[in-house]
PDB file of C-alpha atoms in Angstrom:
ATOM      1  CA  GLU P   1      13.173  39.622  -2.573  1.00  0.00           C
ATOM      2  CA  ALA P   2      14.342  41.171   0.534  1.00  0.00           C
ATOM      3  CA  SER P   3      12.717  44.268  -0.250  1.00  0.00           C
ATOM      4  CA  TYR P   4       9.448  42.432  -0.606  1.00  0.00           C
ATOM      5  CA  ILE P   5       9.872  40.713   2.566  1.00  0.00           C
ATOM      6  CA  LEU P   6      10.720  43.998   4.373  1.00  0.00           C
ATOM      7  CA  TYR P   7       7.536  45.511   2.544  1.00  0.00           C
ATOM      8  CA  LEU P   8       5.313  42.523   3.947  1.00  0.00           C
ATOM      9  CA  PHE P   9       6.766  43.276   7.437  1.00  0.00           C
ATOM     10  CA  TRP P  10       6.056  46.968   7.352  1.00  0.00           C
ATOM     11  CA  GLN P  11       2.410  46.270   6.306  1.00  0.00           C
ATOM     12  CA  LEU P  12       1.653  43.821   9.154  1.00  0.00           C
ATOM     13  CA  ALA P  13       3.217  45.745  11.512  1.00  0.00           C
ATOM     14  CA  GLY P  14       1.279  48.856  10.649  1.00  0.00           C
ATOM     15  CA  GLY P  15      -1.935  46.722  10.527  1.00  0.00           C
ATOM     16  CA  ALA P  16      -2.676  47.736   6.975  1.00  0.00           C
ATOM     17  CA  LYS P  17      -5.993  46.977   5.671  1.00  0.00           C
ATOM     18  CA  GLN P  18      -6.965  46.114   2.010  1.00  0.00           C
ATOM     19  CA  PHE P  19      -5.632  48.834  -0.376  1.00  0.00           C
ATOM     20  CA  SER P  20      -4.245  50.881   2.606  1.00  0.00           C
ATOM     21  CA  GLN P  21      -0.560  52.264   2.726  1.00  0.00           C
ATOM     22  CA  VAL P  22       1.137  52.771   5.849  1.00  0.00           C
ATOM     23  CA  PRO P  23       3.355  55.880   5.838  1.00  0.00           C
ATOM     24  CA  LEU P  24       4.072  55.736   9.796  1.00  0.00           C
ATOM     25  CA  ILE P  25       4.202  53.341  12.683  1.00  0.00           C
ATOM     26  CA  SER P  26       4.802  53.940  16.267  1.00  0.00           C
ATOM     27  CA  ARG P  27       8.318  52.914  17.579  1.00  0.00           C
ATOM     28  CA  SER P  28       6.689  50.911  20.364  1.00  0.00           C
ATOM     29  CA  GLU P  29       4.581  49.115  17.843  1.00  0.00           C
ATOM     30  CA  LEU P  30       7.705  48.332  15.858  1.00  0.00           C
ATOM     31  CA  LEU P  31       9.416  47.057  18.828  1.00  0.00           C
ATOM     32  CA  LYS P  32       6.630  44.783  19.765  1.00  0.00           C
ATOM     33  CA  SER P  33       6.305  43.692  15.914  1.00  0.00           C
ATOM     34  CA  LEU P  34      10.288  42.679  16.013  1.00  0.00           C
ATOM     35  CA  GLN P  35       9.715  39.818  18.627  1.00  0.00           C
ATOM     36  CA  PRO P  36      10.812  36.420  17.001  1.00  0.00           C
ATOM     37  CA  ARG P  37       7.871  34.545  18.302  1.00  0.00           C
ATOM     38  CA  GLY P  38       5.410  37.489  18.189  1.00  0.00           C
ATOM     39  CA  PRO P  39       2.333  37.546  16.101  1.00  0.00           C
ATOM     40  CA  VAL P  40       3.752  39.781  13.332  1.00  0.00           C
ATOM     41  CA  ILE P  41       6.636  37.719  12.723  1.00  0.00           C
ATOM     42  CA  LEU P  42       4.267  34.688  12.671  1.00  0.00           C
ATOM     43  CA  ALA P  43       1.946  36.224  10.299  1.00  0.00           C
ATOM     44  CA  LEU P  44       5.001  37.303   8.091  1.00  0.00           C
ATOM     45  CA  ARG P  45       6.244  33.693   7.825  1.00  0.00           C
ATOM     46  CA  GLN P  46       2.702  32.609   6.877  1.00  0.00           C
ATOM     47  CA  ARG P  47       2.374  35.233   4.201  1.00  0.00           C
ATOM     48  CA  ILE P  48       5.639  34.180   2.654  1.00  0.00           C
ATOM     49  CA  HIS P  49       4.802  30.584   2.646  1.00  0.00           C
ATOM     50  CA  LYS P  50       1.418  31.250   1.040  1.00  0.00           C
ATOM     51  CA  LEU P  51       3.178  33.076  -1.900  1.00  0.00           C
ATOM     52  CA  GLU P  52       3.050  31.346  -5.298  1.00  0.00           C
ATOM     53  CA  GLY P  53       4.950  31.582  -8.598  1.00  0.00           C
ATOM     54  CA  GLU P  54       8.181  33.306  -9.333  1.00  0.00           C
ATOM     55  CA  ILE P  55       7.810  35.659  -6.304  1.00  0.00           C
ATOM     56  CA  ALA P  56       7.721  32.604  -4.169  1.00  0.00           C
ATOM     57  CA  GLU P  57      10.871  31.385  -5.306  1.00  0.00           C
ATOM     58  CA  MET P  58      12.577  34.548  -5.049  1.00  0.00           C
ATOM     59  CA  THR P  59      11.642  35.405  -1.196  1.00  0.00           C
ATOM     60  CA  SER P  60      12.087  31.760  -0.107  1.00  0.00           C
ATOM     61  CA  LYS P  61      15.856  32.420  -0.737  1.00  0.00           C
ATOM     62  CA  ALA P  62      15.820  35.419   1.283  1.00  0.00           C
ATOM     63  CA  GLU P  63      13.657  34.418   4.038  1.00  0.00           C
ATOM     64  CA  ASP P  64      15.779  32.963   6.580  1.00  0.00           C
ATOM     65  CA  LYS P  65      18.308  35.984   6.097  1.00  0.00           C
ATOM     66  CA  MET P  66      15.781  38.470   6.381  1.00  0.00           C
ATOM     67  CA  LEU P  67      13.752  37.095   9.268  1.00  0.00           C
ATOM     68  CA  THR P  68      17.242  36.650  11.145  1.00  0.00           C
ATOM     69  CA  ARG P  69      18.044  40.248  10.624  1.00  0.00           C
ATOM     70  CA  LEU P  70      14.657  41.696  11.506  1.00  0.00           C
ATOM     71  CA  THR P  71      14.610  39.880  14.889  1.00  0.00           C
ATOM     72  CA  SER P  72      18.216  40.765  15.620  1.00  0.00           C
ATOM     73  CA  ASN P  73      19.245  42.403  18.889  1.00  0.00           C
ATOM     74  CA  GLU P  74      21.113  45.216  16.673  1.00  0.00           C
ATOM     75  CA  VAL P  75      17.937  46.184  14.991  1.00  0.00           C
ATOM     76  CA  TYR P  76      16.004  46.234  17.980  1.00  0.00           C
ATOM     77  CA  ARG P  77      18.560  48.233  20.039  1.00  0.00           C
ATOM     78  CA  LYS P  78      18.909  50.925  17.216  1.00  0.00           C
ATOM     79  CA  LEU P  79      15.043  51.324  17.312  1.00  0.00           C
ATOM     80  CA  GLN P  80      14.892  51.372  20.790  1.00  0.00           C
ATOM     81  CA  ALA P  81      17.776  54.118  21.037  1.00  0.00           C
ATOM     82  CA  MET P  82      15.833  56.433  18.558  1.00  0.00           C
ATOM     83  CA  LYS P  83      14.039  59.662  19.710  1.00  0.00           C
ATOM     84  CA  GLU P  84      11.427  59.534  17.148  1.00  0.00           C
ATOM     85  CA  GLU P  85       7.903  58.230  18.411  1.00  0.00           C
ATOM     86  CA  GLU P  86       6.613  57.948  15.001  1.00  0.00           C
ATOM     87  CA  ILE P  87       8.829  55.819  12.651  1.00  0.00           C
ATOM     88  CA  SER P  88       8.658  56.379   8.659  1.00  0.00           C
ATOM     89  CA  GLN P  89       9.846  53.867   6.058  1.00  0.00           C
ATOM     90  CA  GLU P  90      12.689  56.200   5.283  1.00  0.00           C
ATOM     91  CA  ILE P  91      14.012  55.671   8.948  1.00  0.00           C
ATOM     92  CA  PHE P  92      13.366  52.223   9.203  1.00  0.00           C
ATOM     93  CA  ILE P  93      14.930  50.836   6.158  1.00  0.00           C
ATOM     94  CA  PRO P  94      18.376  52.003   7.220  1.00  0.00           C
ATOM     95  CA  VAL P  95      17.948  50.368  10.355  1.00  0.00           C
ATOM     96  CA  VAL P  96      17.538  47.038   8.782  1.00  0.00           C
ATOM     97  CA  PHE P  97      20.009  47.691   6.010  1.00  0.00           C
ATOM     98  CA  PRO P  98      22.779  49.687   7.684  1.00  0.00           C
ATOM     99  CA  GLY P  99      24.923  51.782   5.401  1.00  0.00           C
ATOM    100  CA  ILE P 100      22.443  51.697   2.584  1.00  0.00           C
ATOM    101  CA  LYS P 101      23.116  54.565   0.126  1.00  0.00           C
ATOM    102  CA  ARG P 102      20.557  57.248  -0.751  1.00  0.00           C
ATOM    103  CA  PHE P 103      20.193  56.094  -4.161  1.00  0.00           C
ATOM    104  CA  ASP P 104      19.502  52.421  -2.923  1.00  0.00           C
ATOM    105  CA  LEU P 105      17.181  53.829  -0.290  1.00  0.00           C
ATOM    106  CA  LYS P 106      15.042  55.638  -3.033  1.00  0.00           C
ATOM    107  CA  PHE P 107      14.859  52.373  -4.802  1.00  0.00           C
ATOM    108  CA  VAL P 108      13.766  50.336  -2.033  1.00  0.00           C
ATOM    109  CA  LEU P 109      11.077  52.991  -1.229  1.00  0.00           C
ATOM    110  CA  GLY P 110       9.808  52.828  -4.994  1.00  0.00           C
ATOM    111  CA  CYS P 111       9.921  49.037  -4.413  1.00  0.00           C
ATOM    112  CA  PHE P 112       7.608  49.364  -1.393  1.00  0.00           C
ATOM    113  CA  ARG P 113       4.959  51.725  -3.787  1.00  0.00           C
ATOM    114  CA  ARG P 114       5.214  49.224  -6.492  1.00  0.00           C
ATOM    115  CA  PHE P 115       4.399  46.282  -4.051  1.00  0.00           C
ATOM    116  CA  TRP P 116       1.610  48.059  -2.814  1.00  0.00           C
ATOM    117  CA  ALA P 117       0.228  49.012  -6.196  1.00  0.00           C
ATOM    118  CA  GLN P 118       0.677  45.323  -7.501  1.00  0.00           C
ATOM    119  CA  GLU P 119      -1.110  43.957  -4.582  1.00  0.00           C
ATOM    120  CA  GLY P 120      -3.798  46.320  -4.963  1.00  0.00           C
ATOM    121  CA  LEU P 121      -4.344  45.338  -8.504  1.00  0.00           C
ATOM    122  CA  SER P 122      -4.154  41.759  -7.554  1.00  0.00           C
ATOM    123  CA  ASN P 123      -6.759  42.366  -4.594  1.00  0.00           C
ATOM    124  CA  ILE P 124      -9.121  43.857  -7.226  1.00  0.00           C
ATOM    125  CA  LEU P 125      -8.872  40.918  -9.768  1.00  0.00           C
ATOM    126  CA  HIS P 126      -9.291  38.359  -6.811  1.00  0.00           C
ATOM    127  CA  LEU P 127     -12.539  40.318  -5.734  1.00  0.00           C
ATOM    128  CA  VAL P 128     -13.841  40.682  -9.066  1.00  0.00           C
ATOM    129  CA  SER P 129     -13.190  36.925  -9.983  1.00  0.00           C
ATOM    130  CA  GLU P 130     -15.018  35.857  -6.719  1.00  0.00           C
ATOM    131  CA  GLU P 131     -18.034  38.249  -7.294  1.00  0.00           C
ATOM    132  CA  LYS P 132     -18.207  37.002 -11.056  1.00  0.00           C
ATOM    133  CA  LYS P 133     -18.938  33.466  -9.730  1.00  0.00           C
ATOM    134  CA  ASP P 134     -22.522  34.944  -8.854  1.00  0.00           C
ATOM    135  CA  PRO P 135     -24.412  35.588 -11.984  1.00  0.00           C
ATOM    136  CA  LYS P 136     -26.768  37.607 -10.099  1.00  0.00           C
ATOM    137  CA  GLY P 137     -24.373  39.540  -8.098  1.00  0.00           C
ATOM    138  CA  ARG P 138     -22.893  42.988  -8.571  1.00  0.00           C
ATOM    139  CA  LEU P 139     -19.393  44.047  -8.316  1.00  0.00           C
ATOM    140  CA  LYS P 140     -18.520  45.571  -4.913  1.00  0.00           C
ATOM    141  CA  VAL P 141     -14.933  46.065  -5.062  1.00  0.00           C
ATOM    142  CA  GLU P 142     -14.479  48.851  -2.162  1.00  0.00           C
ATOM    143  CA  ILE P 143     -11.343  50.939  -2.660  1.00  0.00           C
ATOM    144  CA  PRO P 144     -11.265  54.451  -2.223  1.00  0.00           C
ATOM    145  CA  VAL P 145     -10.968  56.361  -5.593  1.00  0.00           C
ATOM    146  CA  VAL P 146      -7.741  58.198  -4.564  1.00  0.00           C
ATOM    147  CA  ASP P 147      -6.288  54.900  -3.775  1.00  0.00           C
ATOM    148  CA  LEU P 148      -7.227  53.320  -7.160  1.00  0.00           C
ATOM    149  CA  LYS P 149      -5.653  56.251  -8.926  1.00  0.00           C
ATOM    150  CA  ASN P 150      -2.395  55.808  -6.829  1.00  0.00           C
ATOM    151  CA  VAL P 151      -2.554  52.107  -7.800  1.00  0.00           C
ATOM    152  CA  PHE P 152      -2.826  52.975 -11.582  1.00  0.00           C
ATOM    153  CA  ASP P 153      -0.208  55.802 -11.390  1.00  0.00           C
ATOM    154  CA  VAL P 154       2.399  53.716  -9.857  1.00  0.00           C
ATOM    155  CA  LEU P 155       1.976  51.030 -12.335  1.00  0.00           C
ATOM    156  CA  ASP P 156       1.876  53.444 -15.165  1.00  0.00           C
ATOM    157  CA  GLU P 157       5.619  53.837 -15.421  1.00  0.00           C
ATOM    158  CA  ASP P 158       5.908  55.779 -18.483  1.00  0.00           C
ATOM    159  CA  ASP P 159       3.125  58.025 -17.678  1.00  0.00           C
ATOM    160  CA  ASP P 160       1.051  57.595 -21.000  1.00  0.00           C
ATOM    161  CA  GLY P 161      -2.239  56.994 -19.344  1.00  0.00           C
ATOM    162  CA  THR P 162      -2.150  53.224 -19.710  1.00  0.00           C
ATOM    163  CA  ILE P 163      -0.531  50.046 -18.122  1.00  0.00           C
ATOM    164  CA  SER P 164       0.810  47.315 -20.169  1.00  0.00           C
ATOM    165  CA  ILE P 165      -0.254  43.812 -19.342  1.00  0.00           C
ATOM    166  CA  LYS P 166       2.709  42.282 -21.047  1.00  0.00           C
ATOM    167  CA  GLU P 167       5.009  44.589 -19.170  1.00  0.00           C
ATOM    168  CA  MET P 168       3.351  43.796 -15.838  1.00  0.00           C
ATOM    169  CA  VAL P 169       3.865  40.281 -16.269  1.00  0.00           C
ATOM    170  CA  GLN P 170       7.704  40.531 -17.242  1.00  0.00           C
ATOM    171  CA  GLN P 171       8.042  42.845 -14.338  1.00  0.00           C
ATOM    172  CA  GLY P 172       6.675  40.108 -11.902  1.00  0.00           C
ATOM    173  CA  ALA P 173       3.556  42.488 -11.251  1.00  0.00           C
ATOM    174  CA  LEU P 174       1.090  39.932 -12.451  1.00  0.00           C
ATOM    175  CA  GLU P 175       0.872  36.342 -12.690  1.00  0.00           C
ATOM    176  CA  VAL P 176       0.044  34.968 -16.246  1.00  0.00           C
ATOM    177  CA  LYS P 177      -3.085  33.629 -15.146  1.00  0.00           C
ATOM    178  CA  ASP P 178      -4.197  37.146 -13.782  1.00  0.00           C
ATOM    179  CA  ALA P 179      -2.968  38.821 -16.708  1.00  0.00           C
ATOM    180  CA  LEU P 180      -5.316  36.661 -18.889  1.00  0.00           C
ATOM    181  CA  TYR P 181      -8.086  37.404 -16.575  1.00  0.00           C
ATOM    182  CA  LEU P 182      -7.392  41.212 -16.753  1.00  0.00           C
ATOM    183  CA  SER P 183      -7.278  41.147 -20.658  1.00  0.00           C
ATOM    184  CA  GLU P 184     -10.477  39.375 -20.820  1.00  0.00           C
ATOM    185  CA  LEU P 185     -12.107  42.022 -18.302  1.00  0.00           C
ATOM    186  CA  LEU P 186     -10.616  45.284 -19.374  1.00  0.00           C
ATOM    187  CA  ASP P 187      -8.574  45.206 -22.571  1.00  0.00           C
ATOM    188  CA  LYS P 188     -11.558  45.971 -25.013  1.00  0.00           C
ATOM    189  CA  GLY P 189      -9.469  47.305 -27.545  1.00  0.00           C
ATOM    190  CA  GLN P 190      -7.304  44.057 -27.599  1.00  0.00           C
ATOM    191  CA  ASP P 191      -4.127  46.253 -27.762  1.00  0.00           C
ATOM    192  CA  GLY P 192      -2.336  44.998 -24.491  1.00  0.00           C
ATOM    193  CA  GLU P 193      -2.954  48.069 -22.676  1.00  0.00           C
ATOM    194  CA  VAL P 194      -5.464  49.031 -19.881  1.00  0.00           C
ATOM    195  CA  SER P 195      -6.618  52.530 -19.281  1.00  0.00           C
ATOM    196  CA  LEU P 196      -7.561  54.272 -16.072  1.00  0.00           C
ATOM    197  CA  ALA P 197     -11.099  54.777 -17.256  1.00  0.00           C
ATOM    198  CA  GLU P 198     -11.199  50.768 -18.056  1.00  0.00           C
ATOM    199  CA  LEU P 199      -9.978  50.048 -14.449  1.00  0.00           C
ATOM    200  CA  MET P 200     -12.530  52.484 -12.876  1.00  0.00           C
ATOM    201  CA  ASN P 201     -15.282  50.908 -15.133  1.00  0.00           C
ATOM    202  CA  LEU P 202     -14.299  47.562 -13.621  1.00  0.00           C
ATOM    203  CA  VAL P 203     -14.631  48.816 -10.071  1.00  0.00           C
ATOM    204  CA  VAL P 204     -17.839  50.708 -10.247  1.00  0.00           C
ATOM    205  CA  GLY P 205     -19.492  47.797 -12.326  1.00  0.00           C
ATOM    206  CA  THR P 206     -19.930  46.145 -15.426  1.00  0.00           C
ATOM    207  CA  SER P 207     -22.717  48.457 -16.670  1.00  0.00           C
ATOM    208  CA  GLY P 208     -19.921  50.809 -17.946  1.00  0.00           C
ATOM    209  CA  GLU P 209     -21.464  53.844 -16.027  1.00  0.00           C
ATOM    210  CA  VAL P 210     -18.928  55.766 -14.238  1.00  0.00           C
ATOM    211  CA  SER P 211     -19.741  58.079 -11.409  1.00  0.00           C
ATOM    212  CA  GLU P 212     -19.451  61.754 -11.774  1.00  0.00           C
ATOM    213  CA  SER P 213     -16.442  61.610  -9.131  1.00  0.00           C
ATOM    214  CA  LEU P 214     -14.592  59.027 -11.085  1.00  0.00           C
ATOM    215  CA  LYS P 215     -15.181  61.038 -14.190  1.00  0.00           C
ATOM    216  CA  GLY P 216     -13.924  64.042 -12.664  1.00  0.00           C
ATOM    217  CA  LEU P 217     -10.979  62.324 -11.220  1.00  0.00           C
ATOM    218  CA  PHE P 218     -10.269  60.759 -14.601  1.00  0.00           C
ATOM    219  CA  ALA P 219     -10.494  64.239 -16.423  1.00  0.00           C
ATOM    220  CA  ALA P 220      -8.387  65.838 -14.195  1.00  0.00           C
ATOM    221  CA  ARG P 221      -5.541  63.129 -14.639  1.00  0.00           C
ATOM    222  CA  MET P 222      -5.786  63.494 -18.416  1.00  0.00           C
ATOM    223  CA  ALA P 223      -5.594  67.308 -18.190  1.00  0.00           C
ATOM    224  CA  ALA P 224      -2.538  67.334 -16.008  1.00  0.00           C
TER     225      ALA P 224
END
């Protein structure tokens, strides 16, 4: 839960847009984002309060502690004293969690990637659901092909070319209602698994036609 709050802060501070990752943030921008009454901290509080389900319950327990830590003088001074003008996640996380071990740092970085992928999949489902309400509308989920592949690869933890709907629910990656919707849309084989090809078909459209660029990317992944 603490890692998720830190992830949300990082995305907001970096001005992340839909499906985008934020590898670096300028030190000056981070310093501005740490202001207790600034727009980023305010937006962070609003994001936390809009969460639903199990993730909402977990983050609520860590909210006060994490926000107090993020806006502390210690974190501000440490960041201010740094020589780097561009701050990476690897640099920033130990500032917030002093004394963090290398193994734990890798774990938090992995959590950041997983949170990004989970949000990406959730956004895709939300957009598809909204556009499905218009029977004459076409799917217009705009996500770069590379980002779509990255979303899938992160969620495909055992690297078998599929993601398990059941496992994503158990890991907190999907709410039950989203899982049911995903099954309805994509799980044509009724085996509880979703392939990269099925996910790409969903983004391209309901006709089942996959563009040549998507076919090429899918083929390259399967050959790897």
